[in-house]
Amino acid sequence: MSDLSMSQATGQNRTGKIILRWVLYLALGLFALFYLMPLFVMITTSLKSLDEIRTGDLIALPRDVTLDAWRTAWSGACTGIQCEGVRPYFWNSILIAIPAVAISTLLGAMNGYVVAQWQFRGANIIFSLMLFGCFIPFQVVLLPMARMLGIMGIAGTIPGLIFVHVIYGLGFTTLFFRNYYVSIPSELTKAAKVDGAGFFRIFWSIFLPLSLPIIVVTVIWQFTQIWNDFLFGVSFSQAGTQPVTVALNNIVNSTTGVKEYNVDMAAAIIAALPTLFVYVVAGKYFIRGLTAGSVKG
Amino acid sequence: MSPILDINNLYKSYGTTEILKDINVSIEPGDFLVLVGPSGCGKSTLLNCIAGLEPITGGAISIDGKDMTHVSPKDRDIAMVFQSYALYPTMTVAKNITFGMKVRGVDQATQDKKLAQVAAQLQIEPLLNRRPGQLSGGQRQRVAMGRALVRDPKLFLFDEPLSNLDAKLRVEMRTEIKALHQNLGASMVYVTHDQIEAMTLATKIVVMKGGVIQQIGSPSEIYNRPANLFVADFMGSPAMNLIPAKAHRAADGTRIEIARNSGGPIVLTDTKNRDLPEDVILGVRPEDIADPDLRGSDATQAADCLIDIVEPAGADTFAVMQLGGKHVTARLHAETTAKPGHSKRLSFDLGKVSYFAPETGLRLN
Ligand SMILES: Nc1ncnc2c1ncn2[C@@H]1O[C@H](COP(=O)(O)OP(=O)(O)O)[C@@H](O)[C@H]1O
Ligand SMILES: [Mg+2]
């Protein structure tokens, strides 16, 4: 008798759990659908011809799949007077993002290492100031930065943009690495010093090899920031050095006559692809790196 | 022979906090110096100063006759084993051991030879290709030792190398370190907060408290003639009994009166020590209060004591009683007749007794 009621109770319990689970899945599915909708519309629209867009339904699948819009977006769309598509600007972005990410990550690692492991006088003040740098809005630095670039003679150039992104990113990259390195026992540095290793040797041989998770986090963060940046790009570039975000804006805003939605969509997707790629490739390290605890020898 | 390590008037402050005060220590080649003291008394700081990992605020350090006060760690010809072992996490055991040689540009053949030698000595050959993360605590400890041994330095520095091991392994490694010291004849400075480790390993002990050296001496000096109440209390287990007592001059020596809860005071006669002040603190090791039938020096005298607690500990039995208002422990033999709540005749051996001044805590005899 009591056995029976028990098994009934657990049975009810189990059905309850299953129902709950399905409700959860349903909710998650709806959210996913909601967030994927714009992407779906973008992709389908980019594959339609202009005629079909004008006559058809916004969320309908394309009747005739065509890559014309992608071709135009890549190499033919007009950004003002030039009609070369996003291709040259895409390369500009790569030329800006890759060195800027590499340099800011490396310098951030070095800064973090110094602040966390070489307790010199004023280390905390310097770190606080760098942290403060993270919270300065972009707009505030625009004018002084323009002046600086002018003085340095790199205004409007790609090295100039790299410089801007490195400077602006340093606060964040230093923060990431410092927080990672403070959890590493200082005895490790001491042991290496006794072994005869100097400042750079300890960094290269001991700290950098430990840093993969935080390097991944920093690279994703920096790449996303720099690739998606519009304000610095539009302020500090000139014709020929503009990044893809600026080009995308020009394509969307400066087409006269008919709006080529399919080309706009394709261009937008192209501009977003690299960050998407970085997340897909390194995303799992990102989560792991953010939650990674201290390194136990 | 010049001392292998000579520390003169060393001071160390962090900001305005003085951590080490007027440290003077010197050791001869082959000495095993143990720095012992409670946590936070500045032992690690002193070791780091010797290694050159912390700059000192005042004084001088010389190693093997050369002034090393401002020399960087790598040029001091030292090797150090850390409390956390501080193995390089991304390197294999072999790489950990050879890293120092690699940094100093030792050629590959010599590196391989020395690695093989040390690995054999510490029996860690099967571990050479593993990472520190794949080792047990004891194995990591060995690797850390290997990294120091391979250096073949003038001076070894150990910072509580056994404190992260479990009790059994700790005793094993202790013996091994002692054997290592004897075989190598190397000079060592060893930090511990464990007074038993200090007693078993040292040829010379430095007892520290609050950044000040309390006493320097051989283990037997420290044990038998503690310089003050702190050392008396800190070194030895169970601790030395420190009993408030009254001293009176008599024809044949000094009468020592110890108050008892019931009955009159215990009166003992010390024939060796004269000229004591009236108020003293009597320091007696538990083994000097024993069953009367046992051996003892001719300074042995018996008295009846009311036993409060009996604690059998295998080889010995400890009896606790109340004398002079303090708990006093006697070390009796395993088959003792002592029973809690009963009186028992115990013999007091004043042959190795210590007297301290109650106000200053300093040794009187
Ligand atoms: N970097 C530091 N800055 C300030 N105070 C410190 C520092 N390192 C150690 N101390 C202080 O110095 C004292 C001695 O520390 P330590 O030498 O580690 O003690 P022990 O090794 O004897 O346990 C402690 O009170 C500790 O708080
Ligand atoms: Mg310590």
XYZ file of C-alpha atoms and ligand atoms in Angstrom:
690
model
C 0.000 0.000 0.000
C 2.654 2.475 1.077
C 4.914 1.160 -1.689
C 2.229 1.891 -4.213
C 1.650 5.460 -3.078
C 5.386 5.988 -3.064
C 5.833 4.853 -6.635
C 2.865 6.944 -7.641
C 4.443 9.939 -6.024
C 7.747 9.429 -7.786
C 5.879 8.762 -11.010
C 4.045 12.058 -10.712
C 7.290 13.703 -9.853
C 8.916 12.372 -12.999
C 6.100 13.468 -15.320
C 6.227 16.851 -13.665
C 9.913 17.087 -14.441
C 9.434 16.072 -18.056
C 6.702 18.650 -18.589
C 8.830 21.313 -16.988
C 11.688 20.393 -19.247
C 9.577 20.691 -22.376
C 8.223 24.039 -21.283
C 11.796 25.152 -20.836
C 12.791 23.898 -24.292
C 9.807 25.606 -25.813
C 10.663 28.911 -24.180
C 14.292 28.650 -25.225
C 13.241 27.685 -28.742
C 10.978 30.716 -29.003
C 13.709 33.025 -27.829
C 16.179 31.510 -30.279
C 13.645 31.952 -33.081
C 13.056 35.534 -32.079
C 16.752 36.346 -32.144
C 17.440 34.392 -35.323
C 14.604 36.072 -37.225
C 16.582 39.145 -38.331
C 19.465 36.947 -39.472
C 17.026 34.788 -41.395
C 15.518 37.820 -43.085
C 18.985 39.156 -43.892
C 20.143 35.915 -45.455
C 17.003 35.283 -47.482
C 16.830 38.885 -48.647
C 20.475 38.811 -49.722
C 19.710 35.808 -51.890
C 16.739 37.368 -53.653
C 16.697 39.564 -56.700
C 15.528 43.134 -56.320
C 12.337 42.345 -58.247
C 11.454 39.536 -55.942
C 12.022 41.714 -52.888
C 9.717 44.376 -54.270
C 6.912 41.981 -55.101
C 7.340 39.252 -52.519
C 6.899 38.718 -48.852
C 9.587 39.844 -46.410
C 9.903 36.505 -44.647
C 9.308 34.227 -47.633
C 12.108 31.993 -48.849
C 13.702 33.135 -52.131
C 12.096 31.676 -55.273
C 15.237 31.985 -57.359
C 18.403 31.899 -55.325
C 20.911 34.326 -56.773
C 24.328 35.409 -55.561
C 24.264 38.619 -57.598
C 23.718 40.766 -54.534
C 26.711 39.176 -52.801
C 28.883 39.772 -55.857
C 27.813 43.398 -56.023
C 28.272 43.894 -52.303
C 31.747 42.402 -52.430
C 33.129 44.175 -55.442
C 30.627 46.509 -57.119
C 28.511 48.452 -54.680
C 29.032 52.180 -54.535
C 30.316 53.877 -51.420
C 29.870 57.433 -52.555
C 31.632 58.079 -55.833
C 33.598 54.835 -55.915
C 31.928 51.575 -56.821
C 34.282 48.832 -55.663
C 32.061 47.113 -53.102
C 33.245 46.373 -49.559
C 36.281 44.398 -50.691
C 38.986 47.080 -50.280
C 37.525 48.167 -46.962
C 37.307 44.601 -45.757
C 41.043 44.328 -46.330
C 41.555 47.634 -44.561
C 39.723 46.249 -41.561
C 41.900 43.169 -41.589
C 45.022 45.288 -41.884
C 43.845 47.328 -38.914
C 42.383 44.594 -36.734
C 45.085 41.957 -36.891
C 48.061 44.111 -35.874
C 45.972 46.090 -33.403
C 44.689 42.929 -31.724
C 48.139 41.341 -31.663
C 49.898 44.412 -30.313
C 47.286 45.321 -27.712
C 47.102 41.725 -26.495
C 50.850 41.378 -26.200
C 51.256 44.724 -24.474
C 48.315 43.938 -22.200
C 49.943 40.650 -21.244
C 53.189 42.413 -20.497
C 51.456 45.164 -18.492
C 49.387 42.655 -16.565
C 52.515 40.653 -15.811
C 54.341 43.709 -14.525
C 51.473 44.984 -12.424
C 50.614 41.584 -10.971
C 54.031 40.070 -10.421
C 56.587 42.857 -10.101
C 55.267 44.887 -7.234
C 57.055 48.155 -7.798
C 56.248 51.430 -6.092
C 53.121 52.943 -7.609
C 52.053 49.741 -9.371
C 48.552 49.991 -7.984
C 48.172 53.633 -8.961
C 49.277 52.911 -12.501
C 46.881 50.016 -12.708
C 44.008 52.148 -11.406
C 44.753 54.777 -14.021
C 44.739 52.162 -16.774
C 41.437 50.842 -15.448
C 40.092 54.362 -15.552
C 41.019 54.381 -19.227
C 38.457 51.633 -19.809
C 35.659 53.915 -18.731
C 36.487 56.974 -20.794
C 33.857 57.271 -23.528
C 35.099 57.187 -27.120
C 33.739 60.645 -27.841
C 35.935 62.258 -25.190
C 39.173 61.138 -26.791
C 38.247 62.022 -30.383
C 39.642 65.549 -30.516
C 42.810 65.042 -28.484
C 43.464 61.867 -30.435
C 43.020 63.643 -33.766
C 45.541 66.219 -32.638
C 47.967 63.529 -31.465
C 47.730 61.673 -34.758
C 48.342 64.928 -36.589
C 51.454 65.644 -34.524
C 52.714 62.126 -35.061
C 52.086 62.434 -38.783
C 49.929 59.332 -39.026
C 46.518 60.990 -39.280
C 44.231 59.228 -41.741
C 46.542 56.246 -42.147
C 46.104 52.617 -41.212
C 49.012 52.742 -38.722
C 47.195 55.685 -37.167
C 44.061 53.620 -36.680
C 46.098 50.721 -35.334
C 47.672 53.126 -32.863
C 44.278 54.421 -31.731
C 42.890 50.946 -31.206
C 45.975 49.741 -29.357
C 45.868 52.712 -26.992
C 42.165 52.436 -26.383
C 42.308 48.654 -25.892
C 45.246 48.631 -23.492
C 43.104 49.325 -20.440
C 40.981 46.264 -21.094
C 43.758 43.914 -22.101
C 45.836 44.936 -19.082
C 42.863 44.343 -16.820
C 42.266 40.872 -18.242
C 45.855 39.768 -17.921
C 46.443 41.348 -14.544
C 43.450 39.570 -13.055
C 44.652 36.317 -14.522
C 48.236 36.750 -13.341
C 47.472 37.827 -9.760
C 46.133 34.343 -9.140
C 49.532 32.869 -10.017
C 51.612 32.429 -6.863
C 54.509 34.875 -6.653
C 56.773 32.001 -5.655
C 56.776 30.978 -9.303
C 58.480 34.223 -10.251
C 60.834 33.880 -7.306
C 61.815 30.357 -8.312
C 62.547 31.543 -11.824
C 64.637 34.434 -10.521
C 66.709 32.056 -8.431
C 67.081 29.916 -11.542
C 68.610 32.950 -13.187
C 65.801 34.021 -15.467
C 65.244 37.721 -16.020
C 62.171 39.831 -16.602
C 61.535 38.848 -20.225
C 62.663 35.266 -19.861
C 60.174 34.689 -17.060
C 57.461 36.283 -19.163
C 58.175 34.243 -22.280
C 59.027 30.917 -20.724
C 56.667 30.788 -17.787
C 53.816 33.273 -17.970
C 52.934 33.312 -21.667
C 52.677 29.519 -21.917
C 50.245 29.616 -18.994
C 48.085 32.228 -20.638
C 46.249 30.487 -23.473
C 42.770 30.832 -21.938
C 43.152 34.519 -21.203
C 44.806 35.187 -24.561
C 41.754 33.719 -26.255
C 39.433 35.874 -24.173
C 41.437 38.988 -24.922
C 41.741 38.280 -28.630
C 38.012 37.722 -29.013
C 37.231 40.826 -27.026
C 39.680 43.023 -28.865
C 38.884 41.637 -32.295
C 35.190 42.224 -31.788
C 35.758 45.735 -30.494
C 38.135 46.727 -33.248
C 36.368 45.054 -36.121
C 33.002 46.482 -35.137
C 34.332 49.940 -34.368
C 32.694 52.681 -36.376
C 33.414 55.916 -34.540
C 37.216 55.776 -34.604
C 37.039 54.413 -38.129
C 34.931 57.236 -39.414
C 36.846 59.909 -37.477
C 40.439 58.963 -38.167
C 40.383 57.565 -41.680
C 40.296 59.119 -45.099
C 39.310 57.810 -48.500
C 41.231 54.581 -49.018
C 41.851 53.723 -45.361
C 38.280 53.352 -44.189
C 37.351 50.135 -42.383
C 34.480 47.947 -43.518
C 32.018 49.352 -40.980
C 32.370 52.791 -42.506
C 32.033 51.376 -46.012
C 28.902 49.515 -45.003
C 27.401 52.713 -43.701
C 28.238 54.487 -46.933
C 26.761 51.753 -49.073
C 23.526 51.735 -47.116
C 23.204 55.486 -46.855
C 24.601 56.822 -50.082
C 22.849 54.791 -52.757
C 20.822 57.171 -54.827
C 17.655 55.985 -56.520
C 16.396 52.500 -55.680
C 17.429 51.000 -52.379
C 19.162 47.701 -53.079
C 18.140 45.862 -49.935
C 19.684 42.612 -51.096
C 23.086 44.262 -51.571
C 22.827 46.022 -48.222
C 22.047 42.759 -46.484
C 24.855 40.893 -48.187
C 27.313 43.657 -47.321
C 26.184 43.642 -43.715
C 26.637 39.887 -43.474
C 30.077 40.092 -45.049
C 31.036 42.758 -42.545
C 29.855 40.580 -39.663
C 31.390 37.301 -40.833
C 34.855 37.619 -39.254
C 33.536 38.213 -35.713
C 31.108 35.351 -36.196
C 34.001 33.187 -37.318
C 36.119 34.101 -34.303
C 33.276 33.233 -31.933
C 32.588 29.904 -33.559
C 36.242 28.902 -33.581
C 37.249 30.193 -30.162
C 33.955 30.606 -28.334
C 34.301 27.608 -26.097
C 37.719 28.848 -24.957
C 36.099 32.201 -24.278
C 33.713 30.744 -21.725
C 36.446 28.544 -20.303
C 38.861 31.447 -20.065
C 36.400 33.709 -18.323
C 35.715 31.094 -15.695
C 39.223 29.648 -15.438
C 40.491 29.621 -11.876
C 44.036 29.975 -10.741
C 46.727 27.817 -12.224
C 47.815 25.202 -9.778
C 51.311 23.850 -10.300
C 87.356 28.670 7.369
C 85.143 31.651 6.668
C 81.454 31.259 7.422
C 79.398 30.144 4.435
C 76.650 32.580 5.387
C 77.123 35.676 7.469
C 74.252 38.035 8.255
C 75.100 41.248 10.073
C 72.621 43.667 11.655
C 69.988 42.905 9.066
C 66.842 45.021 9.156
C 63.862 44.641 6.867
C 60.797 46.866 6.672
C 57.796 46.956 4.403
C 56.937 50.625 4.325
C 56.919 51.641 7.949
C 56.358 48.153 9.392
C 59.564 46.648 10.649
C 59.490 42.923 9.894
C 63.038 41.887 10.841
C 65.063 43.582 13.550
C 68.822 43.399 13.966
C 69.341 39.861 12.696
C 72.827 38.436 13.231
C 73.427 34.858 12.129
C 76.420 33.050 10.801
C 76.886 29.438 9.768
C 79.873 27.289 8.934
C 80.168 25.118 5.816
C 78.150 21.923 6.279
C 75.830 23.439 8.853
C 72.119 22.728 8.774
C 70.580 25.910 10.106
C 66.895 25.807 10.974
C 64.907 29.009 11.370
C 61.966 28.210 13.572
C 59.187 30.344 14.973
C 55.451 30.827 14.869
C 53.661 31.796 11.655
C 54.188 35.403 10.624
C 57.391 35.909 12.612
C 59.389 36.733 9.486
C 61.092 33.440 8.648
C 60.169 33.469 4.954
C 61.075 37.132 4.736
C 64.517 36.411 6.157
C 65.000 33.535 3.718
C 63.934 35.773 0.823
C 66.436 38.362 1.999
C 69.198 35.754 2.028
C 68.161 34.708 -1.481
C 68.136 38.298 -2.663
C 64.461 38.119 -3.577
C 63.670 40.934 -1.158
C 65.858 43.999 -0.798
C 66.962 44.620 2.771
C 66.543 47.865 4.661
C 69.779 47.722 6.605
C 72.761 45.504 7.366
C 74.779 43.143 5.207
C 74.696 39.577 3.937
C 77.731 37.701 2.761
C 77.913 34.231 1.291
C 81.165 32.321 1.360
C 83.067 35.430 2.323
C 81.698 37.592 -0.504
C 79.416 40.532 0.185
C 76.097 39.689 -1.455
C 73.958 42.491 -0.027
C 73.197 43.999 -3.416
C 73.776 40.983 -5.652
C 70.852 39.546 -7.603
C 69.545 36.065 -6.689
C 71.009 34.323 -9.692
C 74.543 35.379 -8.782
C 74.408 34.329 -5.141
C 75.112 30.668 -5.868
C 72.059 29.498 -3.972
C 69.158 27.173 -4.676
C 65.775 27.441 -3.080
C 62.865 25.100 -2.438
C 59.551 26.845 -1.921
C 56.610 26.016 0.276
C 54.273 25.734 -2.721
C 57.086 24.006 -4.667
C 56.633 26.640 -7.388
C 57.127 24.174 -10.230
C 56.674 25.692 -13.690
C 53.212 24.364 -14.611
C 53.658 24.174 -18.376
C 57.024 22.441 -18.312
C 57.718 18.753 -17.857
C 59.583 17.566 -14.790
C 62.773 17.286 -16.837
C 62.370 20.837 -18.154
C 61.648 22.091 -14.655
C 64.889 20.643 -13.421
C 67.005 21.820 -16.343
C 65.436 25.283 -16.719
C 68.086 26.966 -14.595
C 70.918 25.364 -16.558
C 69.245 26.308 -19.817
C 68.932 29.917 -18.715
C 72.588 29.990 -17.738
C 73.578 28.504 -21.073
C 74.916 25.169 -19.847
C 75.473 22.831 -22.809
C 72.964 20.078 -23.549
C 75.274 17.174 -22.723
C 76.000 18.507 -19.239
C 72.314 19.204 -18.724
C 71.408 15.633 -19.621
C 74.106 14.204 -17.413
C 73.128 16.249 -14.377
C 69.446 15.585 -14.928
C 70.059 11.839 -15.017
C 72.181 12.069 -11.894
C 69.606 13.990 -9.877
C 66.711 11.906 -11.170
C 68.488 8.773 -10.009
C 69.345 10.289 -6.654
C 65.734 11.239 -5.968
C 64.230 8.241 -7.783
C 62.092 10.355 -10.064
C 63.181 8.876 -13.413
C 59.686 7.614 -14.298
C 58.265 11.097 -13.795
C 60.568 13.063 -16.066
C 58.087 13.504 -18.899
C 55.097 14.416 -16.764
C 53.764 17.842 -15.988
C 53.601 19.049 -12.371
C 49.800 18.858 -12.537
C 50.047 15.106 -12.991
C 52.106 14.533 -9.849
C 51.161 13.850 -6.247
C 52.221 16.215 -3.481
C 55.175 14.046 -2.492
C 56.350 13.739 -6.083
C 56.175 17.483 -6.606
C 58.202 17.911 -3.466
C 60.876 15.637 -4.896
C 60.943 17.494 -8.170
C 61.337 20.776 -6.316
C 64.266 19.237 -4.440
C 65.689 18.020 -7.735
C 65.561 21.506 -9.175
C 67.615 22.719 -6.220
C 70.039 19.794 -6.136
C 70.927 20.034 -9.807
C 72.268 23.506 -9.168
C 74.891 22.197 -6.715
C 74.982 25.564 -4.939
C 77.026 26.885 -2.041
C 73.892 27.247 0.009
C 70.493 25.550 -0.046
C 67.443 27.468 1.139
C 64.263 25.637 2.097
C 61.016 27.405 2.952
C 58.766 24.984 4.838
C 59.244 22.323 2.158
C 57.305 19.672 4.050
C 54.358 21.673 5.312
C 52.061 20.669 2.453
C 52.588 16.931 2.909
C 50.535 14.594 5.037
C 51.965 13.542 8.386
C 53.430 10.200 7.336
C 55.089 11.493 4.188
C 56.417 14.437 6.123
C 58.309 12.188 8.509
C 59.699 10.135 5.613
C 60.859 13.187 3.707
C 62.362 14.634 6.860
C 64.576 11.615 7.205
C 65.419 11.820 3.532
C 66.428 15.460 3.745
C 68.603 14.684 6.724
C 70.277 11.847 4.798
C 70.739 14.170 1.851
C 72.438 16.725 4.048
C 74.761 14.126 5.485
C 75.657 12.676 2.092
C 76.192 15.990 0.352
C 77.786 17.787 3.246
C 76.007 20.821 1.886
C 75.166 23.974 3.823
C 71.482 24.541 4.326
C 69.094 27.090 5.739
C 65.736 25.556 6.478
C 62.603 27.373 7.574
C 59.861 25.670 9.541
C 57.235 26.465 12.127
C 57.424 22.874 13.361
C 59.738 22.607 16.343
C 60.075 18.838 15.984
C 61.357 19.286 12.442
C 63.769 21.867 13.790
C 65.067 19.579 16.524
C 65.485 16.549 14.286
C 67.166 18.268 11.334
C 69.254 21.092 12.675
C 72.863 21.336 13.609
C 72.033 24.881 14.616
C 68.675 26.417 15.455
C 67.558 30.030 15.314
C 64.352 30.660 17.238
C 62.502 33.760 16.095
C 59.522 35.698 17.353
C 58.097 38.885 15.920
C 61.108 39.471 13.694
C 63.585 39.236 16.556
C 65.979 36.368 17.181
C 65.262 34.830 20.578
C 68.077 32.317 20.719
C 70.702 30.692 18.545
C 72.184 27.381 19.514
C 72.533 23.679 18.912
C 69.331 21.640 19.320
C 70.468 20.441 22.729
C 71.340 23.949 23.896
C 67.962 25.210 22.775
C 66.217 22.292 24.405
C 68.125 22.187 27.650
C 68.995 25.815 28.188
C 66.239 27.934 26.595
C 67.148 31.611 26.762
C 63.713 32.831 27.714
C 60.156 31.796 28.424
C 59.166 31.997 24.757
C 61.823 29.525 23.643
C 61.124 27.299 26.639
C 57.459 27.165 25.754
C 57.881 26.899 21.974
C 60.480 24.152 21.713
C 59.580 20.670 22.886
C 56.414 18.633 22.914
C 54.697 18.443 25.298
C 55.939 21.901 26.204
C 58.244 22.583 29.125
C 56.378 23.042 32.406
C 56.702 26.620 33.549
C 55.753 26.744 37.201
C 55.704 29.895 39.361
C 57.751 29.142 42.495
C 59.520 30.768 45.454
C 63.271 30.434 45.982
C 64.954 30.723 49.397
C 68.618 30.499 50.171
C 69.621 27.551 52.389
C 72.877 26.079 53.619
C 72.958 23.229 51.109
C 71.620 25.146 48.120
C 68.330 26.748 47.218
C 64.929 25.705 48.521
C 62.296 25.803 45.799
C 58.692 26.020 46.994
C 55.873 25.115 44.647
C 52.302 25.750 45.758
C 49.829 22.847 45.660
C 46.062 22.946 45.676
C 45.846 20.652 48.723
C 48.314 20.413 51.535
C 51.495 22.397 51.954
C 53.844 23.368 49.144
C 56.241 20.942 47.545
C 59.726 21.824 48.676
C 62.684 20.793 46.564
C 66.324 21.536 47.081
C 68.484 22.669 44.206
C 72.124 22.182 45.126
C 73.558 23.648 41.934
C 71.849 27.001 41.479
C 72.317 29.668 44.107
C 71.600 33.381 44.220
C 68.143 33.180 42.699
C 65.642 35.978 43.324
C 62.656 35.112 45.484
C 60.113 34.919 42.669
C 61.087 32.618 39.843
C 59.471 30.575 37.144
C 60.696 27.058 37.305
C 61.096 25.327 33.940
C 60.971 21.556 34.060
C 60.676 19.264 31.051
C 57.934 16.628 31.346
C 60.547 13.862 31.216
C 62.187 15.322 34.323
C 59.051 14.582 36.319
C 58.922 10.793 36.257
C 58.099 7.616 38.128
C 60.423 7.451 41.143
C 61.849 4.037 40.274
C 63.286 5.373 37.017
C 66.822 6.500 36.460
C 67.620 10.089 37.217
C 70.501 12.284 38.152
C 71.519 12.616 41.778
C 69.451 15.788 41.807
C 66.294 13.671 41.839
C 63.810 14.255 44.637
C 60.393 12.807 45.220
C 57.101 14.450 46.093
C 53.447 13.392 46.224
C 51.234 14.905 43.582
C 47.514 14.707 42.929
C 47.024 13.487 39.375
C 44.151 15.118 37.451
C 44.365 13.496 34.045
C 46.166 10.488 32.632
C 46.890 10.402 28.893
C 48.362 7.142 27.601
C 50.424 7.774 24.443
C 51.798 4.343 23.646
C 55.428 4.426 24.662
C 54.757 6.939 27.426
C 51.894 8.007 29.585
C 51.424 11.671 30.330
C 50.003 12.692 33.687
C 48.634 16.184 34.180
C 48.404 17.835 37.570
C 48.009 21.282 39.068
C 51.152 22.870 40.547
C 51.776 26.536 41.305
C 48.437 27.295 39.683
C 49.498 25.778 36.319
C 48.855 22.565 34.482
C 51.995 20.500 34.794
C 52.723 17.471 32.634
C 54.821 14.522 33.739
C 56.143 11.871 31.368
C 55.600 8.514 33.018
C 56.259 5.069 31.663
C 53.551 3.171 29.889
C 52.668 0.848 32.784
C 52.538 3.577 35.398
C 50.202 3.190 38.366
C 49.046 6.801 38.145
C 45.257 7.184 38.297
C 43.223 10.324 37.889
C 42.035 11.681 41.215
C 44.680 9.763 43.124
C 47.901 10.929 44.633
C 51.129 9.571 43.174
C 54.718 9.885 44.261
C 56.772 11.441 41.465
C 60.431 12.232 41.270
C 61.608 15.678 40.212
C 64.956 15.861 38.483
C 66.427 19.324 39.012
C 69.627 18.451 37.156
C 68.535 20.235 33.964
C 66.095 22.693 35.454
C 65.714 26.237 34.087
C 64.811 29.371 36.027
C 63.265 32.451 34.486
C 62.539 35.899 35.830
C 58.742 36.356 35.859
C 58.895 40.011 34.772
C 61.378 39.819 31.906
C 61.000 36.167 30.978
C 64.779 35.867 30.757
C 66.761 32.882 31.892
C 68.338 33.205 35.335
C 70.696 30.231 35.592
N 55.105 41.963 0.751
C 54.770 42.246 2.021
N 54.296 43.451 2.359
C 53.964 43.738 3.642
N 54.072 42.879 4.660
C 54.531 41.659 4.401
C 54.913 41.266 3.071
N 55.342 39.979 3.116
C 55.236 39.597 4.404
N 54.761 40.589 5.172
C 54.538 40.537 6.628
O 55.738 40.156 7.222
C 55.499 39.298 8.329
C 56.355 38.068 8.202
O 55.921 37.298 7.121
P 56.639 35.947 6.744
O 58.088 36.175 6.603
O 55.943 35.378 5.570
O 56.349 35.061 8.033
P 56.618 33.510 8.247
O 57.269 32.942 7.043
O 57.466 33.446 9.478
O 55.284 32.895 8.515
C 54.030 39.008 8.336
O 53.442 39.762 9.370
C 53.547 39.470 6.996
O 52.256 39.991 7.093
Mg 56.549 31.494 5.685
